[in-house]
Coordinates of C-alpha atoms in Angstrom, one line a residue:
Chain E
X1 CA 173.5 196.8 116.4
X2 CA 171.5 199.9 117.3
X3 CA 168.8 200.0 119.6
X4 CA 165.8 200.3 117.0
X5 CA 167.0 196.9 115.7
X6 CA 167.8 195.7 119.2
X7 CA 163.9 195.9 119.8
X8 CA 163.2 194.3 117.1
X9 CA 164.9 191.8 118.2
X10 CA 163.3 190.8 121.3
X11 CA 159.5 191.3 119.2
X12 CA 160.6 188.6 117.1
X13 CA 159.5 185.8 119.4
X14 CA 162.5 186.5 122.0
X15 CA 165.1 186.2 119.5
X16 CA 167.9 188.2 120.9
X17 CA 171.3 189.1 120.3
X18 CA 173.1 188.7 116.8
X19 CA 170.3 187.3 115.4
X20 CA 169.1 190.2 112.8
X21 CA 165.8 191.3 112.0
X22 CA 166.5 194.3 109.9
X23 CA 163.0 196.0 109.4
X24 CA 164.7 198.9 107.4
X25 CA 166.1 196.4 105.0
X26 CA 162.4 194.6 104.3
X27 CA 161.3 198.2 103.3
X28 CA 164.0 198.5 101.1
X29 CA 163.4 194.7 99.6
X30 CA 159.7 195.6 99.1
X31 CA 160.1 198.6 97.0
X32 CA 162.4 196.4 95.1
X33 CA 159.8 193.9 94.6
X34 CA 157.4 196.3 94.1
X35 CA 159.6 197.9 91.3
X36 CA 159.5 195.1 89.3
X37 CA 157.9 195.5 86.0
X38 CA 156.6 192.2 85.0
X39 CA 154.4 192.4 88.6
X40 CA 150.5 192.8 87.9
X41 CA 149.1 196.4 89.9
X42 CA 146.0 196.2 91.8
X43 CA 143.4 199.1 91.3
X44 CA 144.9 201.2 94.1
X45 CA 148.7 200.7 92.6
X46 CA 149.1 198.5 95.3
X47 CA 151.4 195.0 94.7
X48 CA 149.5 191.7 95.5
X49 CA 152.6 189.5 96.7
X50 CA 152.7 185.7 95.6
X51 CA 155.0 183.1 96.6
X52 CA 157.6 182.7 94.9
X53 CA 158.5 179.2 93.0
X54 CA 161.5 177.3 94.3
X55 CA 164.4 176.9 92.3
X56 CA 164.7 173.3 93.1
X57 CA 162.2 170.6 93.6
X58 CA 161.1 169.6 96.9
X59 CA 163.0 166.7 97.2
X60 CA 166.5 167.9 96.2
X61 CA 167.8 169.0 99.2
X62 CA 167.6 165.6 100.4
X63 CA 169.2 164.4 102.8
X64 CA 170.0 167.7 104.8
X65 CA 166.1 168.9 104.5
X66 CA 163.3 166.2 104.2
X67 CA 160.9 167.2 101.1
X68 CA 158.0 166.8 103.2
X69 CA 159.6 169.9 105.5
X70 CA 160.6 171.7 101.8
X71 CA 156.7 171.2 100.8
X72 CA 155.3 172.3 104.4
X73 CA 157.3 175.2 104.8
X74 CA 157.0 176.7 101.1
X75 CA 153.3 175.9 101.0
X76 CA 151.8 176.5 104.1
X77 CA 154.1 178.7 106.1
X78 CA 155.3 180.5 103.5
X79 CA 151.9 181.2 101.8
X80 CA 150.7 181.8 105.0
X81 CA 153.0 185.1 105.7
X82 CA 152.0 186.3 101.7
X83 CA 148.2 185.5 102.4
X84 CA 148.0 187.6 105.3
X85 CA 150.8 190.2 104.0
X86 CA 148.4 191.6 101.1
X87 CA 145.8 191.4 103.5
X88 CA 147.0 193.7 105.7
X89 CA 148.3 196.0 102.7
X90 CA 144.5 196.0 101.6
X91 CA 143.4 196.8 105.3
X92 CA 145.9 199.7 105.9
X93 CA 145.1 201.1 102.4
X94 CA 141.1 201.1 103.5
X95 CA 142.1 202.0 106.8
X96 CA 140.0 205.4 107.9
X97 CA 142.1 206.5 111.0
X98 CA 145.5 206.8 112.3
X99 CA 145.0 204.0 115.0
X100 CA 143.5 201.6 112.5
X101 CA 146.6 201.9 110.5
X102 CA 149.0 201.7 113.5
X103 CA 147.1 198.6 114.7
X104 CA 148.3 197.3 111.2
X105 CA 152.0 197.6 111.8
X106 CA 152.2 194.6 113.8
X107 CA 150.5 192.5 111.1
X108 CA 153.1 194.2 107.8
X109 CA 156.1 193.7 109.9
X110 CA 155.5 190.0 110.6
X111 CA 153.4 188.6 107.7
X112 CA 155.7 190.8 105.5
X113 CA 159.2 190.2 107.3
X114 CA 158.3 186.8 107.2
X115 CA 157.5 186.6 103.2
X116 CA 160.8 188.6 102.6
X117 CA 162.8 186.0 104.7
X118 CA 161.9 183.0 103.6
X119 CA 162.4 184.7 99.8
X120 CA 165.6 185.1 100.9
X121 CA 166.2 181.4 102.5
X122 CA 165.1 179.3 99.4
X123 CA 167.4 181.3 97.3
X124 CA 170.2 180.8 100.3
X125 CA 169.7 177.1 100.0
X126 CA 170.7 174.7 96.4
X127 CA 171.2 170.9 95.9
X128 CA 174.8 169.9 95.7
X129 CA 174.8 168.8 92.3
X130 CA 173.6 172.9 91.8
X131 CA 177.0 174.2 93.7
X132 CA 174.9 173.5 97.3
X133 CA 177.4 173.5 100.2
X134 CA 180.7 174.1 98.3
X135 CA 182.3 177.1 100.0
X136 CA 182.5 180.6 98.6
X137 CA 185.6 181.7 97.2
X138 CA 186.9 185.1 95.9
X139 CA 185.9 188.6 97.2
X140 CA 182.9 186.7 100.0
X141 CA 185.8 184.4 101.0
X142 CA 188.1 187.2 101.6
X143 CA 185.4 189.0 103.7
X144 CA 184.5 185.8 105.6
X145 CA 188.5 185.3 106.7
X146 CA 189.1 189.0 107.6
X147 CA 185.6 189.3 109.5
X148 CA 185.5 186.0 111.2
X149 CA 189.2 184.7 111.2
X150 CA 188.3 181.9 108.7
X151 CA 184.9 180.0 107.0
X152 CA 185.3 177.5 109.6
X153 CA 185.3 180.0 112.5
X154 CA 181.9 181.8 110.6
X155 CA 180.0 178.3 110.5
X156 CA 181.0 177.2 113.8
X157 CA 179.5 180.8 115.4
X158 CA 176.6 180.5 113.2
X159 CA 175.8 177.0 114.2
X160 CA 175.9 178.4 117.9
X161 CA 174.2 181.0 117.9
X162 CA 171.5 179.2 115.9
X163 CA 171.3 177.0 118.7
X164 CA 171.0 179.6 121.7
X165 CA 168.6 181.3 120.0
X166 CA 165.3 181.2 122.1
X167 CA 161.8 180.5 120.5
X168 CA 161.3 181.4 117.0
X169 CA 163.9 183.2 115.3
X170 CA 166.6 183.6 112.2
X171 CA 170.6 183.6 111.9
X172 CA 171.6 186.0 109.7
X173 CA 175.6 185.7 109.5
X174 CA 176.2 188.2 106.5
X175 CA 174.8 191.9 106.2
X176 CA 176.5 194.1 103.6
X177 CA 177.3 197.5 105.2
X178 CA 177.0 200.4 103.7
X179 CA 173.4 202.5 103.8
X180 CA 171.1 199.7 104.2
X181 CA 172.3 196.6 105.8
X182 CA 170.5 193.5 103.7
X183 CA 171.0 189.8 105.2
X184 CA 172.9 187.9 102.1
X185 CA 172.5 184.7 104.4
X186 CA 169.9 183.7 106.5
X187 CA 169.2 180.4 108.2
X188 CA 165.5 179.7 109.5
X189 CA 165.8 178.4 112.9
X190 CA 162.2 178.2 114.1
X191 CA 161.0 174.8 114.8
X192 CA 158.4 174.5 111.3
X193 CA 162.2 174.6 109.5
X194 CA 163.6 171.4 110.8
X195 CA 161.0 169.4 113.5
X196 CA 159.7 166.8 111.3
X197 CA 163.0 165.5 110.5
X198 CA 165.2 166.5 113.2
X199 CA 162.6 166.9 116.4
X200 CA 164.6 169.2 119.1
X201 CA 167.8 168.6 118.1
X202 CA 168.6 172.0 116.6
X203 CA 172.1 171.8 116.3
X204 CA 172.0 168.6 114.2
X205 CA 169.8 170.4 111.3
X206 CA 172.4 173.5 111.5
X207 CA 174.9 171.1 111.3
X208 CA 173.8 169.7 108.2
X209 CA 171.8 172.4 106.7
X210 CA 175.5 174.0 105.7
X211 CA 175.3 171.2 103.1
X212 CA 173.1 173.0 101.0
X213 CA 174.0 176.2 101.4
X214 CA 174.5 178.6 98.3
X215 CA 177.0 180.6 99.0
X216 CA 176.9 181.5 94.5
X217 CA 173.9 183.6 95.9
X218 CA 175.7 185.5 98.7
X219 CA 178.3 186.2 96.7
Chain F
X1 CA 151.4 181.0 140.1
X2 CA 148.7 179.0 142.2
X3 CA 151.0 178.2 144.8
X4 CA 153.3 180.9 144.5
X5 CA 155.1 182.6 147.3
X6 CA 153.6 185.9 148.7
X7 CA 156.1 187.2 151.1
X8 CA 158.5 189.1 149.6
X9 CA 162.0 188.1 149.1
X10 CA 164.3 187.8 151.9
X11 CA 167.6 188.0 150.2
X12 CA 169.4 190.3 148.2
X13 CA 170.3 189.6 144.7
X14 CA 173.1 191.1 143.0
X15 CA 174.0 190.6 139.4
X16 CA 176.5 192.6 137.9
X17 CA 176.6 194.5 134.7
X18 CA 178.6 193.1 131.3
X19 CA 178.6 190.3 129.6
X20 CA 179.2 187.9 132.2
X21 CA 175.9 187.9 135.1
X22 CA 177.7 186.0 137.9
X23 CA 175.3 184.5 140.5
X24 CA 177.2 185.3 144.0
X25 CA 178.5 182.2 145.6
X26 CA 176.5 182.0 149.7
X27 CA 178.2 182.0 152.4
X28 CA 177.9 178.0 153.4
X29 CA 175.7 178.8 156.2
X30 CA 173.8 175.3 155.7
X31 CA 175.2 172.4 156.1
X32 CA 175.3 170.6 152.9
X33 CA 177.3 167.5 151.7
X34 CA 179.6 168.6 149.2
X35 CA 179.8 166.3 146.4
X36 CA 182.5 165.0 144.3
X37 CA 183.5 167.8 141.8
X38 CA 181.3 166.6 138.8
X39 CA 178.2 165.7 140.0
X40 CA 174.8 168.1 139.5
X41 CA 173.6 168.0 142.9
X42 CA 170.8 171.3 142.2
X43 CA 167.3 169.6 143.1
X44 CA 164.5 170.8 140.4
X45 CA 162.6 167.7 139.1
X46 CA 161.6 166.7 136.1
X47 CA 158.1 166.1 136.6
X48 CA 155.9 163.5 134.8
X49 CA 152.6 164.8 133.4
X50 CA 149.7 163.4 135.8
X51 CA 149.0 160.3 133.3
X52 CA 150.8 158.4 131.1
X53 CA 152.4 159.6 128.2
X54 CA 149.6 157.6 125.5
X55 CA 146.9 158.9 127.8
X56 CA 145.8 161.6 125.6
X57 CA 145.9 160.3 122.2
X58 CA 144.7 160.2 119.6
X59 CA 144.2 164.1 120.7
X60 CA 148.0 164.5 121.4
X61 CA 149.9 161.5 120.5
X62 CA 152.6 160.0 122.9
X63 CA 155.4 160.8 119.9
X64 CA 154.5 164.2 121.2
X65 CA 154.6 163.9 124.5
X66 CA 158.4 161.8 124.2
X67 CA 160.0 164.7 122.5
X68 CA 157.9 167.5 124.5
X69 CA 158.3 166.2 127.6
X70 CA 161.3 163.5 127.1
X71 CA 163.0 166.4 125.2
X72 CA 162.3 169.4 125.6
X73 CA 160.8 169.6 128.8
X74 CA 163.5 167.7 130.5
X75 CA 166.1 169.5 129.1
X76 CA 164.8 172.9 130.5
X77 CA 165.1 171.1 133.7
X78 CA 168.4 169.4 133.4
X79 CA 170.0 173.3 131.8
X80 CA 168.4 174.8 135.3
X81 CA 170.2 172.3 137.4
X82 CA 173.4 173.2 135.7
X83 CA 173.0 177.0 136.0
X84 CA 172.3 176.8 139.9
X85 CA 174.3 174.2 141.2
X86 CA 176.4 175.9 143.8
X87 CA 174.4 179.3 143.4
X88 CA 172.3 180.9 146.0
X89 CA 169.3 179.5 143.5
X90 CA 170.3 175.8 144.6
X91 CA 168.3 174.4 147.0
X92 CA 165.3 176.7 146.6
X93 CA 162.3 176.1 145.3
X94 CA 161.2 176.5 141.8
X95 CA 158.8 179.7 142.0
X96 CA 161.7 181.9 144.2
X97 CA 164.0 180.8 141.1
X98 CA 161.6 182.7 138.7
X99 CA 160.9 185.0 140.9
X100 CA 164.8 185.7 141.6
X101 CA 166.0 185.2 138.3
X102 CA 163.3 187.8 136.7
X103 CA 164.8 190.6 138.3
X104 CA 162.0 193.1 137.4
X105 CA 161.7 192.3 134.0
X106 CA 165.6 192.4 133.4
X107 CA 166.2 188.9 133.2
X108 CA 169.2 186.9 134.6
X109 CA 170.2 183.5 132.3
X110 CA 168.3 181.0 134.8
X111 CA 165.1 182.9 134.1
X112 CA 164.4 180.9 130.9
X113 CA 165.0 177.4 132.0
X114 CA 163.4 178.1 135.0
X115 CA 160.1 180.2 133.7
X116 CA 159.5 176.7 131.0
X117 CA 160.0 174.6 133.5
X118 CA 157.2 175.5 135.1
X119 CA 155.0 176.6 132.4
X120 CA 155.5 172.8 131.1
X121 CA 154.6 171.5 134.5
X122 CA 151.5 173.6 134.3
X123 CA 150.6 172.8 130.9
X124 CA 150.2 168.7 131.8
X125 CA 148.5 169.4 134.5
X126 CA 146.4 171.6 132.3
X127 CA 145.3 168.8 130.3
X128 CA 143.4 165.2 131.2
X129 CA 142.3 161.9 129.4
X130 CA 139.1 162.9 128.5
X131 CA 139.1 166.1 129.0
X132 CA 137.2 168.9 127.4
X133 CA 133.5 169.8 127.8
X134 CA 132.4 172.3 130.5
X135 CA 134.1 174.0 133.2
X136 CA 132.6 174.0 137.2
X137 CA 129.6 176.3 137.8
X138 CA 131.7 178.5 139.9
X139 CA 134.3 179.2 137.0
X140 CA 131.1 179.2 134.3
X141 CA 129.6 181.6 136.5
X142 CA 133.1 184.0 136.4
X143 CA 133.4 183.3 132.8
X144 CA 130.0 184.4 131.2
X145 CA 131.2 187.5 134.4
X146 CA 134.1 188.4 132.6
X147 CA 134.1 187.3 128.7
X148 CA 130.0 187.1 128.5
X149 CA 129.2 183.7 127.1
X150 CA 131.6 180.6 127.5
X151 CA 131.7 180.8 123.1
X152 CA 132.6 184.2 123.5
X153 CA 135.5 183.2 126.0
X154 CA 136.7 180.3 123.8
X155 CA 136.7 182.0 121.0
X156 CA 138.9 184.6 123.0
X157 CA 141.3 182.4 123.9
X158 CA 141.6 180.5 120.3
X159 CA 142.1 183.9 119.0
X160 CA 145.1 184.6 121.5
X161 CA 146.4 181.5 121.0
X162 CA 146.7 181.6 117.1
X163 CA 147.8 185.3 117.1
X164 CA 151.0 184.7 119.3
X165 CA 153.8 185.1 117.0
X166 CA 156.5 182.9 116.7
X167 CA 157.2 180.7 120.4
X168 CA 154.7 181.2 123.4
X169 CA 151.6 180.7 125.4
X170 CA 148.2 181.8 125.7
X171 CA 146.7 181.9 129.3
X172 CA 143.4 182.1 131.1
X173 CA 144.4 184.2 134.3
X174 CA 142.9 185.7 137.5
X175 CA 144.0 188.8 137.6
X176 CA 143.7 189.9 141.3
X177 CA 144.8 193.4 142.6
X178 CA 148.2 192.7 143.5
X179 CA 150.3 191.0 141.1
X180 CA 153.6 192.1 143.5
X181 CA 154.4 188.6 144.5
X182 CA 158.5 189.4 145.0
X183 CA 160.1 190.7 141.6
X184 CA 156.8 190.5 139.7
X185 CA 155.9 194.1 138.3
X186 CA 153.0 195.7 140.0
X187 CA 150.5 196.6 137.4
X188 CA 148.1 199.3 138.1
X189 CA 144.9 198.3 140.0
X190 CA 142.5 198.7 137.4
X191 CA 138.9 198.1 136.5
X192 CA 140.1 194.2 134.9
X193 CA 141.1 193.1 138.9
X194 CA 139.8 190.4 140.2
X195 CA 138.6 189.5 136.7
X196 CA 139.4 186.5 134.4
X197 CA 141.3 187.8 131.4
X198 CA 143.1 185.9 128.5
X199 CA 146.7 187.0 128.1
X200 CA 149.4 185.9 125.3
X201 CA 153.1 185.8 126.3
X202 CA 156.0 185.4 123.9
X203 CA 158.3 182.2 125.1
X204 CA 158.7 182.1 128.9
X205 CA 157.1 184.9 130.6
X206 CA 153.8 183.9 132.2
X207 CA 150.9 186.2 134.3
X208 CA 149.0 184.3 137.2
X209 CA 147.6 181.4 135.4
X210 CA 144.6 179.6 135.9
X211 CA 145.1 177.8 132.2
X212 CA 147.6 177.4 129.6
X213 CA 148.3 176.0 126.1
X214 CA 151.9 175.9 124.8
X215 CA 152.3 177.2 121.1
X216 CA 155.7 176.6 120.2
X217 CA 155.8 174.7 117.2
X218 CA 157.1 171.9 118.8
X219 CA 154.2 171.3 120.8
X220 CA 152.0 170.7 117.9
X221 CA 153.8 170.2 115.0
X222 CA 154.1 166.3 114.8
X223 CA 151.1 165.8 115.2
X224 CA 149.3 169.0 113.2
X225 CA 152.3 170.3 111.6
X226 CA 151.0 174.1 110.5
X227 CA 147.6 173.7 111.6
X228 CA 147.8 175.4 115.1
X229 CA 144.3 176.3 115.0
X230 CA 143.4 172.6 115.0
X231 CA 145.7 172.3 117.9
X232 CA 143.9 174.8 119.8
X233 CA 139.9 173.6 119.2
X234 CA 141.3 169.9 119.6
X235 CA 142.7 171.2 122.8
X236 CA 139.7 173.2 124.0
X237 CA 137.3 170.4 123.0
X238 CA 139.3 167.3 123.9
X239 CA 142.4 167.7 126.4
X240 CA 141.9 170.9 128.8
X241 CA 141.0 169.8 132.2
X242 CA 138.2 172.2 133.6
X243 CA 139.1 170.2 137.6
X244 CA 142.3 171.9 137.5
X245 CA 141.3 175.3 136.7
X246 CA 138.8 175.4 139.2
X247 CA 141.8 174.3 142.0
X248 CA 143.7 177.3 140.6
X249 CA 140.9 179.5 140.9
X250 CA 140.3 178.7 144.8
X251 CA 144.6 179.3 145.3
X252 CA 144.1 182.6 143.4
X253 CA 141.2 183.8 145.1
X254 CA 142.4 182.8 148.6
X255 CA 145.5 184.4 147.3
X256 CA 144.0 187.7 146.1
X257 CA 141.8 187.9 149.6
X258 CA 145.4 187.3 151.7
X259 CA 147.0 190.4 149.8
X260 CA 143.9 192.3 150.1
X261 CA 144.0 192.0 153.8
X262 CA 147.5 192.7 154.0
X263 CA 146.9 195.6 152.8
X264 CA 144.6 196.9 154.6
X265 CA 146.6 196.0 158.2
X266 CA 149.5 198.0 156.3
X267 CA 146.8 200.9 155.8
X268 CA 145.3 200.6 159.5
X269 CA 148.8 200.5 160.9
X270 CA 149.4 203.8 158.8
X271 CA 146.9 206.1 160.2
X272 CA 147.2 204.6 163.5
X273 CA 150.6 205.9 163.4
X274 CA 149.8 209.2 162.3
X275 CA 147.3 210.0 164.6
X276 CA 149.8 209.1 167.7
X277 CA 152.0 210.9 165.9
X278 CA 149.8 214.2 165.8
X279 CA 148.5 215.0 169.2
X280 CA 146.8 218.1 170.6
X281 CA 148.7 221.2 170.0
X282 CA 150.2 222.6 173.4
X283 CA 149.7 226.0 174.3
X284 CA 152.5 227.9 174.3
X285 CA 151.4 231.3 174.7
X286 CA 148.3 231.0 177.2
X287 CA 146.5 233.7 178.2
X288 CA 146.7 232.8 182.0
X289 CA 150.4 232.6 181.9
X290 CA 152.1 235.6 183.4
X291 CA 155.8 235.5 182.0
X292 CA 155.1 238.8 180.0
X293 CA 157.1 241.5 181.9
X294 CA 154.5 243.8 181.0
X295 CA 151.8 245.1 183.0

């Protein structure tokens, strides 16, 4: 991991070490988004974000993820990070000087970081009767073995390192190389993801969250 | 800190580079009952808040309280008592822990455990049944001082306290001249001594603290799930505990005056020094002196 990401790291509520927080990648995934034609343009060509619906109701990942956690954490956290992503992209497009706009960072890196990863995580998640929790096969298995030895060894150091991480943070076990490195799976590890259900026992909600994983989408 | 140590530290701390930080095994110089191999024998307590756990409800419920402090509190302690046991860190007190373990901002692994340890302790005692309302004159008096109005300080400290991203605190603190108490960095005196500032600090770091509120999700969440900035007015209006800050404040001040003087023996002794040191030149090369061979 480089330094610049390193940093990043460590700004992201003390999350440290392999946890990834790949701020290169979430300007990448915004110009995607951006680029997509169906998307309304506001006056200045800017994008207004929106949440995105789930591709499951509430209750369907049951019993790994309590719908009352699913409904929280789509509707008020993840809301929250699009409510206050487009209005900081309205702020630093009115902005009249160079601090304003740097001041602004902050606010676009978190609000928008936050909105891209959770994007991400509900696609990363499925019910089991939609394929949630079977493992991968083909090509993603192959990588899994070679890189980590075997799927079991890969859920085993995820499930860890979820657990060590410190304050608020994400596991991100799987970043294609290449130019830009873009998380295919992510797991949500700060506390709004799993308190109401499983309190401070962290590694009991990565334990079972690999239930209703969708590893169709990482492939 | 309000109690912390001011002398400086009195041991050497070495932690070596890589992967691994071993803490160096002391030389048994104390005599201390070895256990049987097994037992956790490293002393920090885990504290109970200063009332019971249902005390502060219906403000903060006592489901709260047996996961925050049952929980997570207690296993900060307990994960702090297994990283020292047998350690130089074993059998000192809590503050020289943090203190040792923060290594000038390159912290060792006990830093952590032991920084929310005492953060937690801090935040009970920063709270009482029926707490809320006013604080002393005396701290009124530095408040409307430092922040203008008590609103205008509030709403400061709200502000801080929503903002921090992600796991941390939000603190009230004196900040005196010197914060060099050991390992603590030593800011630059600037115009904000001996002023009250609020501060925000991601997971365990703290400043000097006079008052705290925990934002980690956990600490709220049961009870106001996302709504942290209902946590924070029910906190300000019904739970902080004006009595302790104004404790704090005394320790801090008395604190702040102890360095100050300090100092100024250290500066005394200096120029005394220097002016023993410097003494009337002797003439070499008097006039009166009659070595010259010439005439």
């Amino acid at each position: 991991m480089d330094n610049k990401t390193g940093a990043m790291d460590k700004n992201w509520g003390g999350a440290i070490g392999p946890v990834r927080l790949i701020v290169d990648t979430l300007m990448v995934i915004r110009t995607l988004i951006t680029r997509n034609p169906a998307a309304p343009l506001a006056s200045r060509g800017l994008h207004t974000f929106s949440l995105p619906n789930l591709p499951y109701d509430y209750g369907d990942l049951e019993p790994a993820i309590s719908a009352e956690i699913m409904q929280l954490h789509h509707q008020k956290h993840h809301q929250a990070y699009i409510t206050n992503y487009n209005k900081a992209l309205d702020q630093i497009q009115a902005a009249a000087d160079a601090p304003t706009v740097v001041k602004l960072q902050s606010a676009i890196k978190f609000n928008g970081g936050g909105h891209v990863n959770h994007s991400i995580f509900w696609t990363n998640l499925a019910p089991v009767r939609a394929g949630g929790g079977e493992p991968p096969r083909g090509p993603l298995r192959w990588a899994i073995d070679n890189n980590f030895g075997s799927f079991e060894a890969l859920i085993q150091k995820m499930s860890a390192e979820g657990a060590a991480v410190q304050g608020s943070g994400w596991v991100d076990p799987l970043v294609s190389k290449g130019a830009s490195l873009v998380p295919l799976l992510g797991i949500d590890v700060w506390e709004h993801a799993y308190y109401l259900q499983y309190q401070n026992v962290r590694p009991d909600y990565l334990e079972n969250i690999w239930k209703v994983v969708n590893w169709k989408y990482a492939s | 800190m309000a109690a912390a140590v001011a002398t400086p530290l009195k041991f050497t701390f070495s932690s070596s580079h890589g992967s691994t930080r071993r803490l160096q095994w002391r030389n048994n110089q104390r005599s201390v009952k070895r256990p049987y191999r097994g037992a956790i024998t490293a002393k920090i307590e885990h504290k109970p808040p200063p009332y019971s756990l249902e005390a502060l409800e219906p403000h903060m419920s006592r489901e709260t309280f047996e996961y925050h402090w049952g929980k997570h509190h207690r296993a900060y302690v307990d994960n702090l008592n297994k990283q020292i046991v047998g350690t130089e860190l074993d059998t000192m007190p809590l503050e020289e822990i943090i203190l040792a373990t923060y290594n000038k901002g390159d912290l060792l692994p006990p830093f952590n455990n032991a920084a929310q340890v005492w953060n937690h302790e801090f935040f009970w005692e920063s709270m009482k049944p029926g707490g809320g309302g006013q604080p002393s004159q005396e701290v009124l008096d530095l408040i409307k001082r430092d922040f203008g109005s008590f609103e205008a300080f509030v709403t400061e400290f709200k502000a801080a306290a929503a903002t921090q991203f992600g796991s941390g605190w939000a603190w009230l603190v004196y900040k005196a001249n010197k914060l060099n108490v050991g390992n603590a960095v030593n800011p630059l005196p600037s115009e904000e001594d001996k002023k009250l500032v609020v501060v925000k600090s991601p997971n365990a770091i703290n400043p000097l603290p006079l008052l705290t509120i925990d934002v980690w999700e956990h600490a709220y969440y049961l009870d106001f799930q996302n709504r942290r900035p209902d946590y924070i007015s029910t906190f300000m209006e019904k739970l902080v505990s004006w009595d302790a800050v104004s404790l704090r404040l005394e320790a801090a001040k008395a604190r702040a005056a102890e360095r100050e003087r300090e100092e100024e023996r250290a500066r005394n002794e200096y120029e005394g020094d220097d002016s023993q040191t410097d003494p009337q030149p002797v003439e070499m090369y008097g006039t009166d002196s009659d070595d010259s061979e010439a005439d």
